[in-house]
PDB file of C-alpha atoms (C1' of nucleotides) in Angstrom:
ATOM      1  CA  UNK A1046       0.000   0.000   0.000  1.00  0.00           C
ATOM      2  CA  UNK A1047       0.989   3.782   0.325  1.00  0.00           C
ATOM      3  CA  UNK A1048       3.546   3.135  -2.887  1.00  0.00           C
ATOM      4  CA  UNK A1049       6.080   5.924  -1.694  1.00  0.00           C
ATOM      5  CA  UNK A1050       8.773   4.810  -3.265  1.00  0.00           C
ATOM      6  CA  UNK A1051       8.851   6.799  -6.561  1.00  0.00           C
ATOM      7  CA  UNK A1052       6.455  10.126  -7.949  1.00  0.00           C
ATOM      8  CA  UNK A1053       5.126   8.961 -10.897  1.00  0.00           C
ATOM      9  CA  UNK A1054       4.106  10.567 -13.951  1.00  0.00           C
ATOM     10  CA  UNK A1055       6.750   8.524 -15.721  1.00  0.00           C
ATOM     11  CA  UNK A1056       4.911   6.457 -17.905  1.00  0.00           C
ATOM     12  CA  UNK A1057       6.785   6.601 -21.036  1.00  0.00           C
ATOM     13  CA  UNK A1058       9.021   8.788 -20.254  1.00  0.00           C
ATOM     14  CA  UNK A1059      11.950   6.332 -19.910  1.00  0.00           C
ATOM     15  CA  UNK A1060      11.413   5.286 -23.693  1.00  0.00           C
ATOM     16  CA  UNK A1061      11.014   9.382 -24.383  1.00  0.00           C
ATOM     17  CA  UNK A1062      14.198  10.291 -23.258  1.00  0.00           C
ATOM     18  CA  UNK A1063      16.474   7.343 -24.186  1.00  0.00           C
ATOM     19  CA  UNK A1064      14.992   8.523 -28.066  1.00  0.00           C
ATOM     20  CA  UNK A1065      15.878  11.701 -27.733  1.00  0.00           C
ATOM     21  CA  UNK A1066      19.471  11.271 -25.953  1.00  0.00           C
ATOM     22  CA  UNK A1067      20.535   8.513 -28.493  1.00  0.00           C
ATOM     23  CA  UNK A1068      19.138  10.547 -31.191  1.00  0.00           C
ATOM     24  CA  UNK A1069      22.178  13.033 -29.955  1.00  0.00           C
ATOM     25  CA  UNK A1070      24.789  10.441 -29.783  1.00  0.00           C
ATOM     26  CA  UNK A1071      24.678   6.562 -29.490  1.00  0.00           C
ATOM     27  CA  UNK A1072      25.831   5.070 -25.991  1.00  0.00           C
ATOM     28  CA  UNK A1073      24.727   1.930 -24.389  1.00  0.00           C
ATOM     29  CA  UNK A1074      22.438   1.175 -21.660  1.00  0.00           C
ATOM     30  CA  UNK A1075      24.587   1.326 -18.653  1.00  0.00           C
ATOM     31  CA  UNK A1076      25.536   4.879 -20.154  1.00  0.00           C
ATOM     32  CA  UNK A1077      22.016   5.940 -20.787  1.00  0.00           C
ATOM     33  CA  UNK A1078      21.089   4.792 -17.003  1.00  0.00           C
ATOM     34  CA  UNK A1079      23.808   7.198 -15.629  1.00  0.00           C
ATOM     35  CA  UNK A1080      23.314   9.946 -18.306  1.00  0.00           C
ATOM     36  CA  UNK A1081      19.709  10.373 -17.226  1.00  0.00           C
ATOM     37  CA  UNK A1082      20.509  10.551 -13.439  1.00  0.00           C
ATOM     38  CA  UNK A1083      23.199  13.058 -13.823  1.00  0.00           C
ATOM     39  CA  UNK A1084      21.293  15.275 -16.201  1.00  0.00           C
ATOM     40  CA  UNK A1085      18.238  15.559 -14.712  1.00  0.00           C
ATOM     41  CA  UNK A1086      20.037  16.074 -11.215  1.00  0.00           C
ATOM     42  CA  UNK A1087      18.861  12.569  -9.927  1.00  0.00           C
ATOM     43  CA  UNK A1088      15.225  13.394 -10.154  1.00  0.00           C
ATOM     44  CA  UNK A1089      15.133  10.894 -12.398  1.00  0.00           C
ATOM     45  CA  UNK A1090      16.402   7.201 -11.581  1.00  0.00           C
ATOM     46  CA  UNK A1091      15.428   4.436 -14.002  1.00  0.00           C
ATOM     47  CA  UNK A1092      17.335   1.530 -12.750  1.00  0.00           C
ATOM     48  CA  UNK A1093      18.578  -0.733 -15.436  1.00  0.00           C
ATOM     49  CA  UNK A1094      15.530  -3.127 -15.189  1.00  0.00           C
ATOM     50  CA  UNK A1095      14.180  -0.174 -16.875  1.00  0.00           C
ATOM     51  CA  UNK A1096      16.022   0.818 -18.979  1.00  0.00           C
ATOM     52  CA  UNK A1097      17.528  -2.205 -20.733  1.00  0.00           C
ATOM     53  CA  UNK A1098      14.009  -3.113 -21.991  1.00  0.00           C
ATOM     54  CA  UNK A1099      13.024  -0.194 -23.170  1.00  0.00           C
ATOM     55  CA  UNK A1100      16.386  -0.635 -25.141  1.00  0.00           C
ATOM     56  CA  UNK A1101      15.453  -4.332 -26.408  1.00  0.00           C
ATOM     57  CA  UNK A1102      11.977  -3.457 -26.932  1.00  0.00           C
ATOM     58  CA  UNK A1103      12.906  -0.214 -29.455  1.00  0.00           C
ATOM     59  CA  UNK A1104      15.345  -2.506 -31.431  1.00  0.00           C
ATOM     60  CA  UNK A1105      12.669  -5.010 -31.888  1.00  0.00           C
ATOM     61  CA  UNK A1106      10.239  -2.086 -33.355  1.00  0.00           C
ATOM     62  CA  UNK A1107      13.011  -1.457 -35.755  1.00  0.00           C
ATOM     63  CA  UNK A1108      13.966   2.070 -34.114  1.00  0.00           C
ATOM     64  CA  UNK A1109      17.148   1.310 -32.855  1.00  0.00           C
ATOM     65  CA  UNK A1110      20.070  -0.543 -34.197  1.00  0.00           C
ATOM     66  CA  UNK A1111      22.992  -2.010 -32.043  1.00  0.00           C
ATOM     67  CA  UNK A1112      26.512  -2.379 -32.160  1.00  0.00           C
ATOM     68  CA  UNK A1113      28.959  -4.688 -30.198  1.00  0.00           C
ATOM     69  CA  UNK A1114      31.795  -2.869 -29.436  1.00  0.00           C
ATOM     70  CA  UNK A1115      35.149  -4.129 -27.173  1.00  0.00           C
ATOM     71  CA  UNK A1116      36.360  -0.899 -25.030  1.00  0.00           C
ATOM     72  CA  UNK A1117      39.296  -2.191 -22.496  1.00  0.00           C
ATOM     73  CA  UNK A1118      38.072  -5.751 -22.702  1.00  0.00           C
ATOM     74  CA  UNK A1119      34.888  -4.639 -22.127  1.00  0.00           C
ATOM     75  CA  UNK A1120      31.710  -5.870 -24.259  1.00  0.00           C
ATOM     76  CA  UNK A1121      28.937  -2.694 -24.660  1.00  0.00           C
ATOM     77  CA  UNK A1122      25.997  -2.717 -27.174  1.00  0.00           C
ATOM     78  CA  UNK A1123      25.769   0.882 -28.367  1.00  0.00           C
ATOM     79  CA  UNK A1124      22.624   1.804 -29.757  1.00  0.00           C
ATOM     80  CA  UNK A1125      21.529   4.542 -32.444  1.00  0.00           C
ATOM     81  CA  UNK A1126      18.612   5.555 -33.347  1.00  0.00           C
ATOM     82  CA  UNK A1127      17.193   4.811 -37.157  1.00  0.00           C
ATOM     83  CA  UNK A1128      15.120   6.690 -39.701  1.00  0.00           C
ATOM     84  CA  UNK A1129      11.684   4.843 -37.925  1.00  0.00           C
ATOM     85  CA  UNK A1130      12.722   5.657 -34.250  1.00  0.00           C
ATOM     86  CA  UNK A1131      13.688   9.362 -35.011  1.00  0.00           C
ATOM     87  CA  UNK A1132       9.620   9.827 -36.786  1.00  0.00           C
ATOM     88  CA  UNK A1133       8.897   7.885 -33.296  1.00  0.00           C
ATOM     89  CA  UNK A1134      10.915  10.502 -30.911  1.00  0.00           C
ATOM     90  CA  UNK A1135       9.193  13.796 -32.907  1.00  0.00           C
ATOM     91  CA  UNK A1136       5.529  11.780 -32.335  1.00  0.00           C
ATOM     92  CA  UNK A1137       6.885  10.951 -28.337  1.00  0.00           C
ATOM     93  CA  UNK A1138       7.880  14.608 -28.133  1.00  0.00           C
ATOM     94  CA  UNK A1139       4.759  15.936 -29.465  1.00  0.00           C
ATOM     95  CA  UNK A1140       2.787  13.810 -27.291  1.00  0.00           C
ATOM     96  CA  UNK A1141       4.808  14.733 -24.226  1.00  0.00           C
ATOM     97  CA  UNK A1142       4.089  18.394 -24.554  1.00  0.00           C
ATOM     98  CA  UNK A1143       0.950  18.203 -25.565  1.00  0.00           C
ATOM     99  CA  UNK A1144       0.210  16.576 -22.521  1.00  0.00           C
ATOM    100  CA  UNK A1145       1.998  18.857 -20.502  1.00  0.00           C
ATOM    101  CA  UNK A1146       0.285  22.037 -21.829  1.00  0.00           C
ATOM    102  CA  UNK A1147      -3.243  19.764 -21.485  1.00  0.00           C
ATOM    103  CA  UNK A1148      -2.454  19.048 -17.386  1.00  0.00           C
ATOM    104  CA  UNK A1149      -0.830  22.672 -16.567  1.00  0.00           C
ATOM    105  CA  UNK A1150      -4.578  24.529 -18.101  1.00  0.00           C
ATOM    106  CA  UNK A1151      -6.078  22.466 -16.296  1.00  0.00           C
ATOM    107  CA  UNK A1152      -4.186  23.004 -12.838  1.00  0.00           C
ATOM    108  CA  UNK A1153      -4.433  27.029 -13.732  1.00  0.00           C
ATOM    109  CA  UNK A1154      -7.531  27.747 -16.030  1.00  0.00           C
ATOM    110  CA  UNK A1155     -10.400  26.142 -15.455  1.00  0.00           C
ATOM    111  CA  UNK A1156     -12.829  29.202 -15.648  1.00  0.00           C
ATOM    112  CA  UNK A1157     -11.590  30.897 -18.889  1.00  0.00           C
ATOM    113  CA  UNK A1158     -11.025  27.821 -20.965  1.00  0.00           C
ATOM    114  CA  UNK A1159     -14.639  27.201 -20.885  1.00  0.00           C
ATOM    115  CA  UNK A1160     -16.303  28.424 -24.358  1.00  0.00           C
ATOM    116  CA  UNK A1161     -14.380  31.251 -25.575  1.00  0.00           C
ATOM    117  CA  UNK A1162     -16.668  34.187 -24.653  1.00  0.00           C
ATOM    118  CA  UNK A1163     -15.153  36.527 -22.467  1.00  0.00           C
TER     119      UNK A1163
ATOM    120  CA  UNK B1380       1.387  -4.398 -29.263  1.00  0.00           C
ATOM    121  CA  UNK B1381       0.311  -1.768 -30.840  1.00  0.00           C
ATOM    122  CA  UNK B1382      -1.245   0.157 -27.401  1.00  0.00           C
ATOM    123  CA  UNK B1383      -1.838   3.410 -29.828  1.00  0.00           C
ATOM    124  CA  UNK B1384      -4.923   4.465 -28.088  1.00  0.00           C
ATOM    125  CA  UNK B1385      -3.899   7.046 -25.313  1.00  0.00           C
ATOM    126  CA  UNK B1386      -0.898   8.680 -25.182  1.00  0.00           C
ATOM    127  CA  UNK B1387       0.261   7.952 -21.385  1.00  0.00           C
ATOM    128  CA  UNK B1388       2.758  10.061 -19.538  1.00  0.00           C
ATOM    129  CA  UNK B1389      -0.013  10.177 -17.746  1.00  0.00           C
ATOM    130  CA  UNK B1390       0.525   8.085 -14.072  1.00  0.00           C
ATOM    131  CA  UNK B1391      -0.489  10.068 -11.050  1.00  0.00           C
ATOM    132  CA  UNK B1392      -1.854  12.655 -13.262  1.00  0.00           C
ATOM    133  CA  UNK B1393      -5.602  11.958 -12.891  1.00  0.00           C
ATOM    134  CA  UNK B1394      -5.282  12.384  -8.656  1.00  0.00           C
ATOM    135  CA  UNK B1395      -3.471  15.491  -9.120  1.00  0.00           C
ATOM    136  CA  UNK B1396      -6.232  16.701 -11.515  1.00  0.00           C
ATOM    137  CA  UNK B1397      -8.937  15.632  -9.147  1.00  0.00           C
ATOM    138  CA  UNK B1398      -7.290  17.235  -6.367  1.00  0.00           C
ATOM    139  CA  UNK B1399      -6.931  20.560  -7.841  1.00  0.00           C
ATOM    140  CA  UNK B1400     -10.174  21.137  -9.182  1.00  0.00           C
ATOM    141  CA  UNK B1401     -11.624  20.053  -6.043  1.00  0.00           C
ATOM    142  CA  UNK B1402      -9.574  22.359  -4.547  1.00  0.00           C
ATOM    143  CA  UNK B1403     -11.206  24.964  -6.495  1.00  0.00           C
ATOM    144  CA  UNK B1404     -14.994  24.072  -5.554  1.00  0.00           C
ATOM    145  CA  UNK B1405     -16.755  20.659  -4.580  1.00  0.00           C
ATOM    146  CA  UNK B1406     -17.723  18.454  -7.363  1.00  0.00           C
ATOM    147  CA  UNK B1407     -19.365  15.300  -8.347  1.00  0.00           C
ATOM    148  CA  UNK B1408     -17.474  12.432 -10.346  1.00  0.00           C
ATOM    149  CA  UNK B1409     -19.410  12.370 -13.349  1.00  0.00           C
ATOM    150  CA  UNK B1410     -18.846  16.637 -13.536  1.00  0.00           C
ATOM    151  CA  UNK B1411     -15.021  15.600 -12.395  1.00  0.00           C
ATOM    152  CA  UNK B1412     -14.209  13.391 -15.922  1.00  0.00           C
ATOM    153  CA  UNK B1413     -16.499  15.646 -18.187  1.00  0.00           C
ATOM    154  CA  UNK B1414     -14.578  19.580 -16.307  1.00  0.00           C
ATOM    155  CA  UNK B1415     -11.529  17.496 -17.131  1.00  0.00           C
ATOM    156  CA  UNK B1416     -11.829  16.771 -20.795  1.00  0.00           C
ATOM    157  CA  UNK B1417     -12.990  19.981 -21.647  1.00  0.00           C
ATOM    158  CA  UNK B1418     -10.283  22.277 -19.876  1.00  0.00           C
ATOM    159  CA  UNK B1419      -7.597  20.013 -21.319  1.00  0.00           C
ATOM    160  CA  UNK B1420      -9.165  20.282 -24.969  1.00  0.00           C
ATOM    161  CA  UNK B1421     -10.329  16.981 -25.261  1.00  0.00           C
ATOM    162  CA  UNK B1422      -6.381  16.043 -24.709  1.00  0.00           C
ATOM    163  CA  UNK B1423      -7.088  14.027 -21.433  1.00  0.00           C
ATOM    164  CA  UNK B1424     -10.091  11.822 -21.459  1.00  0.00           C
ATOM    165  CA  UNK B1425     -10.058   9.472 -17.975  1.00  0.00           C
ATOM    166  CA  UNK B1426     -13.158   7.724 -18.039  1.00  0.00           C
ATOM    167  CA  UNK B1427     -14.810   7.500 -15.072  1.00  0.00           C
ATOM    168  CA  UNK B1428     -13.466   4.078 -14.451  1.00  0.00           C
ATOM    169  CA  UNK B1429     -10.519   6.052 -13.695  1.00  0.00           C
ATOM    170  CA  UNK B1430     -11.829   8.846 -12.041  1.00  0.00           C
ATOM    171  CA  UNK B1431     -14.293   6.637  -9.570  1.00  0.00           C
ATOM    172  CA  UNK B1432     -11.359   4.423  -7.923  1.00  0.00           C
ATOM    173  CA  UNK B1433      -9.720   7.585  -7.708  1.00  0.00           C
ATOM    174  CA  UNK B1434     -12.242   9.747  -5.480  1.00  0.00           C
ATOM    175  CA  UNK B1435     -12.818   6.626  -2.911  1.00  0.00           C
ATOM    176  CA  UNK B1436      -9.298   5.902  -2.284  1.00  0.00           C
ATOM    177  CA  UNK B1437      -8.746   9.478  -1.706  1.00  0.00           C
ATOM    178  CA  UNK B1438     -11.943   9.815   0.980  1.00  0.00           C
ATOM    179  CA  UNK B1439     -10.829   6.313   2.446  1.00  0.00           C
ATOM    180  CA  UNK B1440      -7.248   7.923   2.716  1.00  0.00           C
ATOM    181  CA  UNK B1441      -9.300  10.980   4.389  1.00  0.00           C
ATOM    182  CA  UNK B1442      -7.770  13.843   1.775  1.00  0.00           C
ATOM    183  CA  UNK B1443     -11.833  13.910   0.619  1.00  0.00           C
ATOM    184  CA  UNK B1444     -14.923  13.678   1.963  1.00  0.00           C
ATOM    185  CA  UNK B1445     -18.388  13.735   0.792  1.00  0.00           C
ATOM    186  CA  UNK B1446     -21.828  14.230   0.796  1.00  0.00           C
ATOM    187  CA  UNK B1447     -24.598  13.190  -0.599  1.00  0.00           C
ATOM    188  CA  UNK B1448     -27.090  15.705  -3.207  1.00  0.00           C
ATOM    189  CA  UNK B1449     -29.937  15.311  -4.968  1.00  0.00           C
ATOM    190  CA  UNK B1450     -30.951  17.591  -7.686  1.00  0.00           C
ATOM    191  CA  UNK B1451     -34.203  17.254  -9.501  1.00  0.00           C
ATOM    192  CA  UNK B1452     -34.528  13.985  -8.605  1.00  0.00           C
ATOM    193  CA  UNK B1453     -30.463  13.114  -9.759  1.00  0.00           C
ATOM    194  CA  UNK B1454     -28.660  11.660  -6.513  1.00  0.00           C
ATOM    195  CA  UNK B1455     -24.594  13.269  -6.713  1.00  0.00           C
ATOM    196  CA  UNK B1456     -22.046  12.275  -4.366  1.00  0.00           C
ATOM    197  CA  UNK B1457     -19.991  15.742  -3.530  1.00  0.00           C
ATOM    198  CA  UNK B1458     -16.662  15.476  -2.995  1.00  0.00           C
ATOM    199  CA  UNK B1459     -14.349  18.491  -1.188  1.00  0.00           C
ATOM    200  CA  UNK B1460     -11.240  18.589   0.046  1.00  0.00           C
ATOM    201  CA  UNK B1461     -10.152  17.952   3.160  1.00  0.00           C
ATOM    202  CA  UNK B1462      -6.894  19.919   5.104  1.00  0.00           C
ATOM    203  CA  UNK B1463      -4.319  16.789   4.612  1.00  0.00           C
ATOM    204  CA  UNK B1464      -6.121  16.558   1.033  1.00  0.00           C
ATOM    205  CA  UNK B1465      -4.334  20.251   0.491  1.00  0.00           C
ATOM    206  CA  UNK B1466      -1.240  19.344   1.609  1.00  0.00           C
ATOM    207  CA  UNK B1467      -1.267  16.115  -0.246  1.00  0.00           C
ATOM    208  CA  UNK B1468      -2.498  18.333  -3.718  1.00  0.00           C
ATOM    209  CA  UNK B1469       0.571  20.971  -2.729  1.00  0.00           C
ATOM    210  CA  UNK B1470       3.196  17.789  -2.638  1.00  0.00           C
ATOM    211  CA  UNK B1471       1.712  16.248  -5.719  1.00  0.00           C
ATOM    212  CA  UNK B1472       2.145  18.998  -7.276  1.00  0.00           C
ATOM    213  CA  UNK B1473       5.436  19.604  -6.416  1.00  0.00           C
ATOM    214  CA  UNK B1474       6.693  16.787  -7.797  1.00  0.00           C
ATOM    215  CA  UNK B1475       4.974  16.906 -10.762  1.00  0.00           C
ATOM    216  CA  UNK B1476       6.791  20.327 -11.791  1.00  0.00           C
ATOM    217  CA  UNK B1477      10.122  19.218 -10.545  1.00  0.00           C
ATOM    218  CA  UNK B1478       9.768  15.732 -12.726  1.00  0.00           C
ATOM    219  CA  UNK B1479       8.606  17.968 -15.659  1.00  0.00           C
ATOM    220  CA  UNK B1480      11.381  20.354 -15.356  1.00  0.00           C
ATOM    221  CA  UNK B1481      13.874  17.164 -14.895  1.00  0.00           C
ATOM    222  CA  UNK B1482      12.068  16.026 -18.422  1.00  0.00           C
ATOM    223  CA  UNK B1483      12.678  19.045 -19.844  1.00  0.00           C
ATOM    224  CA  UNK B1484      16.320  19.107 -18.685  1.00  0.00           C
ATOM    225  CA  UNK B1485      17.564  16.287 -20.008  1.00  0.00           C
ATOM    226  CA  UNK B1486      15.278  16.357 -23.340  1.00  0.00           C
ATOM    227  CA  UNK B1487      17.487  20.252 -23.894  1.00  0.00           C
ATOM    228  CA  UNK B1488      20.537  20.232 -21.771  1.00  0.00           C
ATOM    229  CA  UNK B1489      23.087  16.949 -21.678  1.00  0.00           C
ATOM    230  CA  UNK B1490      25.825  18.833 -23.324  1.00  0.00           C
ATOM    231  CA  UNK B1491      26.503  21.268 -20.760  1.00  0.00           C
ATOM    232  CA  UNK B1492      25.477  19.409 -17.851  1.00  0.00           C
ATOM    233  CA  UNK B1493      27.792  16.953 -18.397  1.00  0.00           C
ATOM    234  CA  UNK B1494      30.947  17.275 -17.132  1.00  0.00           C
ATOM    235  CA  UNK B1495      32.818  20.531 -18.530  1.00  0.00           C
ATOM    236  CA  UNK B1496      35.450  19.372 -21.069  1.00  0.00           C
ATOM    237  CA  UNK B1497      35.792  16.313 -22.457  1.00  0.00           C
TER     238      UNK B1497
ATOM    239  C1'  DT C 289      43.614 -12.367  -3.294  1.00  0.00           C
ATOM    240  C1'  DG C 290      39.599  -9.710  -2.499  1.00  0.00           C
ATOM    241  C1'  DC C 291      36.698  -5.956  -3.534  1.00  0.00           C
ATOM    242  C1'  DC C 292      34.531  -2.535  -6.186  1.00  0.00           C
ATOM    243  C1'  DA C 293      33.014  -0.506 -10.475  1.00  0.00           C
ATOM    244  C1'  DT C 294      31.675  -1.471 -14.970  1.00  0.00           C
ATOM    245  C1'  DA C 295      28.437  -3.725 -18.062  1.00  0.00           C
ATOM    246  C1'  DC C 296      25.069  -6.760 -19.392  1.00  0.00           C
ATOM    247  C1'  DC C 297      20.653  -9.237 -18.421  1.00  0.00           C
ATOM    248  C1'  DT C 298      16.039 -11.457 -16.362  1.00  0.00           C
ATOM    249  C1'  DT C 299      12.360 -12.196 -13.219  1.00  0.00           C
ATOM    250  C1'  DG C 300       8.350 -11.224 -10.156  1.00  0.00           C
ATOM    251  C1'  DA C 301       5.425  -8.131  -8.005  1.00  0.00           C
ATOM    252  C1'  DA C 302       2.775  -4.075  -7.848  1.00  0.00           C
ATOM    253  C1'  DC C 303       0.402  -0.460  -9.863  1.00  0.00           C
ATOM    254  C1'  DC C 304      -2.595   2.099 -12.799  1.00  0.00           C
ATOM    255  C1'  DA C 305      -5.311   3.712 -16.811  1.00  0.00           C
ATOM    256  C1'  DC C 306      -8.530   1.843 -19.791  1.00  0.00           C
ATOM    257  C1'  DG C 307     -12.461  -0.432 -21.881  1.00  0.00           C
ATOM    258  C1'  DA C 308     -16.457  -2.829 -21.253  1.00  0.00           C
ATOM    259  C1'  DG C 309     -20.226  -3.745 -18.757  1.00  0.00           C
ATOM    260  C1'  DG C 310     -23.952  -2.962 -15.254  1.00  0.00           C
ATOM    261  C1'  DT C 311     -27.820  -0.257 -12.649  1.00  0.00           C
ATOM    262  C1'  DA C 312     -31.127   3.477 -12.187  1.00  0.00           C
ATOM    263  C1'  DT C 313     -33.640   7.806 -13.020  1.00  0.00           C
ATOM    264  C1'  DA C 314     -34.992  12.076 -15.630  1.00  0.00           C
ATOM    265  C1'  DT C 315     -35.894  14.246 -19.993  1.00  0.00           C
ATOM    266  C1'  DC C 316     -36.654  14.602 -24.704  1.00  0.00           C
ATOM    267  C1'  DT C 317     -38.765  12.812 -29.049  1.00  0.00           C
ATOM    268  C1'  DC C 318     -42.013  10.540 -31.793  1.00  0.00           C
TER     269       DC C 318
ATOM    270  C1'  DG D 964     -46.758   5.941 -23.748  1.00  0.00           C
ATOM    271  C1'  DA D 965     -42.726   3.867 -25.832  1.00  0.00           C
ATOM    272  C1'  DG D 966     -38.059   4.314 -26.769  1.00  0.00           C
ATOM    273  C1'  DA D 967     -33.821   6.734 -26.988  1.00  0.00           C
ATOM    274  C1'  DT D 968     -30.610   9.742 -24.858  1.00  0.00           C
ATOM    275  C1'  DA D 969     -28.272  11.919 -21.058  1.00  0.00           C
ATOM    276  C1'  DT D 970     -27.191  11.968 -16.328  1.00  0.00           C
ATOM    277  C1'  DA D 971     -25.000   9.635 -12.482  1.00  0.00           C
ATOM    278  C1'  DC D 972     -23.188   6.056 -10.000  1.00  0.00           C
ATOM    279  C1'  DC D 973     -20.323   1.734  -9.779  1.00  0.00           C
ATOM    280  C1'  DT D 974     -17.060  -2.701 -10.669  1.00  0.00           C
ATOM    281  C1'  DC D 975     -14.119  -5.949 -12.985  1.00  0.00           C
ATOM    282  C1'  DG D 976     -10.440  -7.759 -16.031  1.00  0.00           C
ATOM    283  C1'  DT D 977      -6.673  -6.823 -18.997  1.00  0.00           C
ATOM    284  C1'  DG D 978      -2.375  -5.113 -20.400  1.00  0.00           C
ATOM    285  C1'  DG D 979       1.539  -2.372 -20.222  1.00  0.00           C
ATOM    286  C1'  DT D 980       5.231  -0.473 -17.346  1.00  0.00           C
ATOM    287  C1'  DT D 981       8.099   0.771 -13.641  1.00  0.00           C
ATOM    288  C1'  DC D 982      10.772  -0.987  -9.945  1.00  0.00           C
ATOM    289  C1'  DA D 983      13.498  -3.813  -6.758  1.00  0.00           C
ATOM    290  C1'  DA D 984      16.208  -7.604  -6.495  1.00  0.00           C
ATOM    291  C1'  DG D 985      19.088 -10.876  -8.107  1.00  0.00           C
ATOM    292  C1'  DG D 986      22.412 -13.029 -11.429  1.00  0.00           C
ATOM    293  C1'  DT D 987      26.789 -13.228 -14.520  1.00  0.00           C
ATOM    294  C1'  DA D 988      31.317 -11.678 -15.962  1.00  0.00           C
ATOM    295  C1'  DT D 989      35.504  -8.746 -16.551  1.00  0.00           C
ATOM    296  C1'  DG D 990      39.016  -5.092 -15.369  1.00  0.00           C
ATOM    297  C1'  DG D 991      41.473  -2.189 -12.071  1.00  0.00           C
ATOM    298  C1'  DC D 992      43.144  -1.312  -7.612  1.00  0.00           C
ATOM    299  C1'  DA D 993      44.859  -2.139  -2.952  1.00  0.00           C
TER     300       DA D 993
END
DNA sequence: TGCCATACCTTGAACCACGAGGTATATCTC
DNA sequence: GAGATATACCTCGTGGTTCAAGGTATGGCA
């Protein structure tokens, strides 16, 4: 019960953002995890059970590719984002602020937004 | 698949809404979901399978409580808000600008929040 | 040698919006 | 007065998603 653990409002947000920071520059998951929690000044944590399947579930869809690479003997998969997945990010994006704009008239307006008139 | 019917971003947000516009003046759930899809344009439609688990978890919680109308023969169940209701709304919405402007931040910044040079 | 950070992954539980369905009364239309 | 529509309440089942926890393996450092 309670659930006070984490805000909310996240839903779809992790797949959101990793679209529009790969779209920038491919990195892999463990990167994208990190990238997100530094930016946003750790407001936002997606933990890697998160994050990795967002990651597998884009590539699926066709809008992300992936790359094995060998850094230091270490094995990453660096994603990019494709043709498909950058239409997908502008759609995400316009969905995202829509939504914003829709919830902040609601918290202020109310009265005016009514039927025009006055 | 496919899940193309509402654009989600949207968890939490339907208690926030509830709670502000209550704040604003008492209301009954069926005026709740219709206020609530015309101030927001028609953006946000919660049906009132939303809206209805929402208002009695809030009055079980004790941030509402209500009373019972009847108007021209219509029974309405009135919902207000109580004192911890407002401090719950004022939280809620607290995080809700602070995960928005973390959204925001990372969907702009990520070059200069980084690290300095590289 | 042992420990931590890096880097990948999966699983199970919990939650929540949504759609569909169900009841009942008032009003409007034919 | 019969039927459709709008008002007004409610519940249930499904599906998608976030999250916590756990699991594997390698490299660097003390």
């Amino acid at each position: 019960m309670t659930r006070q653990t984490n805000p909310d409002y996240l839903n779809g947000v992790p797949e959101l953002l990793v679209l529009q920071l790969l779209a920038r520059r491919p990195m892999y998951g463990y990167e994208l995890v990190r990238a997100i929690e530094q930016t946003s000044g750790q407001v936002l944590e997606f933990g890697e059970g998160c994050i990795y399947p967002v990651l597998h579930r884009l590539e699926k869809e066709g809008h992300l590719a992936s790359r094995r690479e060998t850094v230091a003997g270490r094995s990453r998969v660096v994603y990019r984002v494709t043709a498909p997945g950058r239409k997908r990010l502008a759609g995400r994006l316009a969905v995202w602020r829509s939504v914003v704009a829709a919830v902040d008239q609601v918290l202020q307006g109310a009265q005016h937004a009514k039927s025009a008139v006055s």
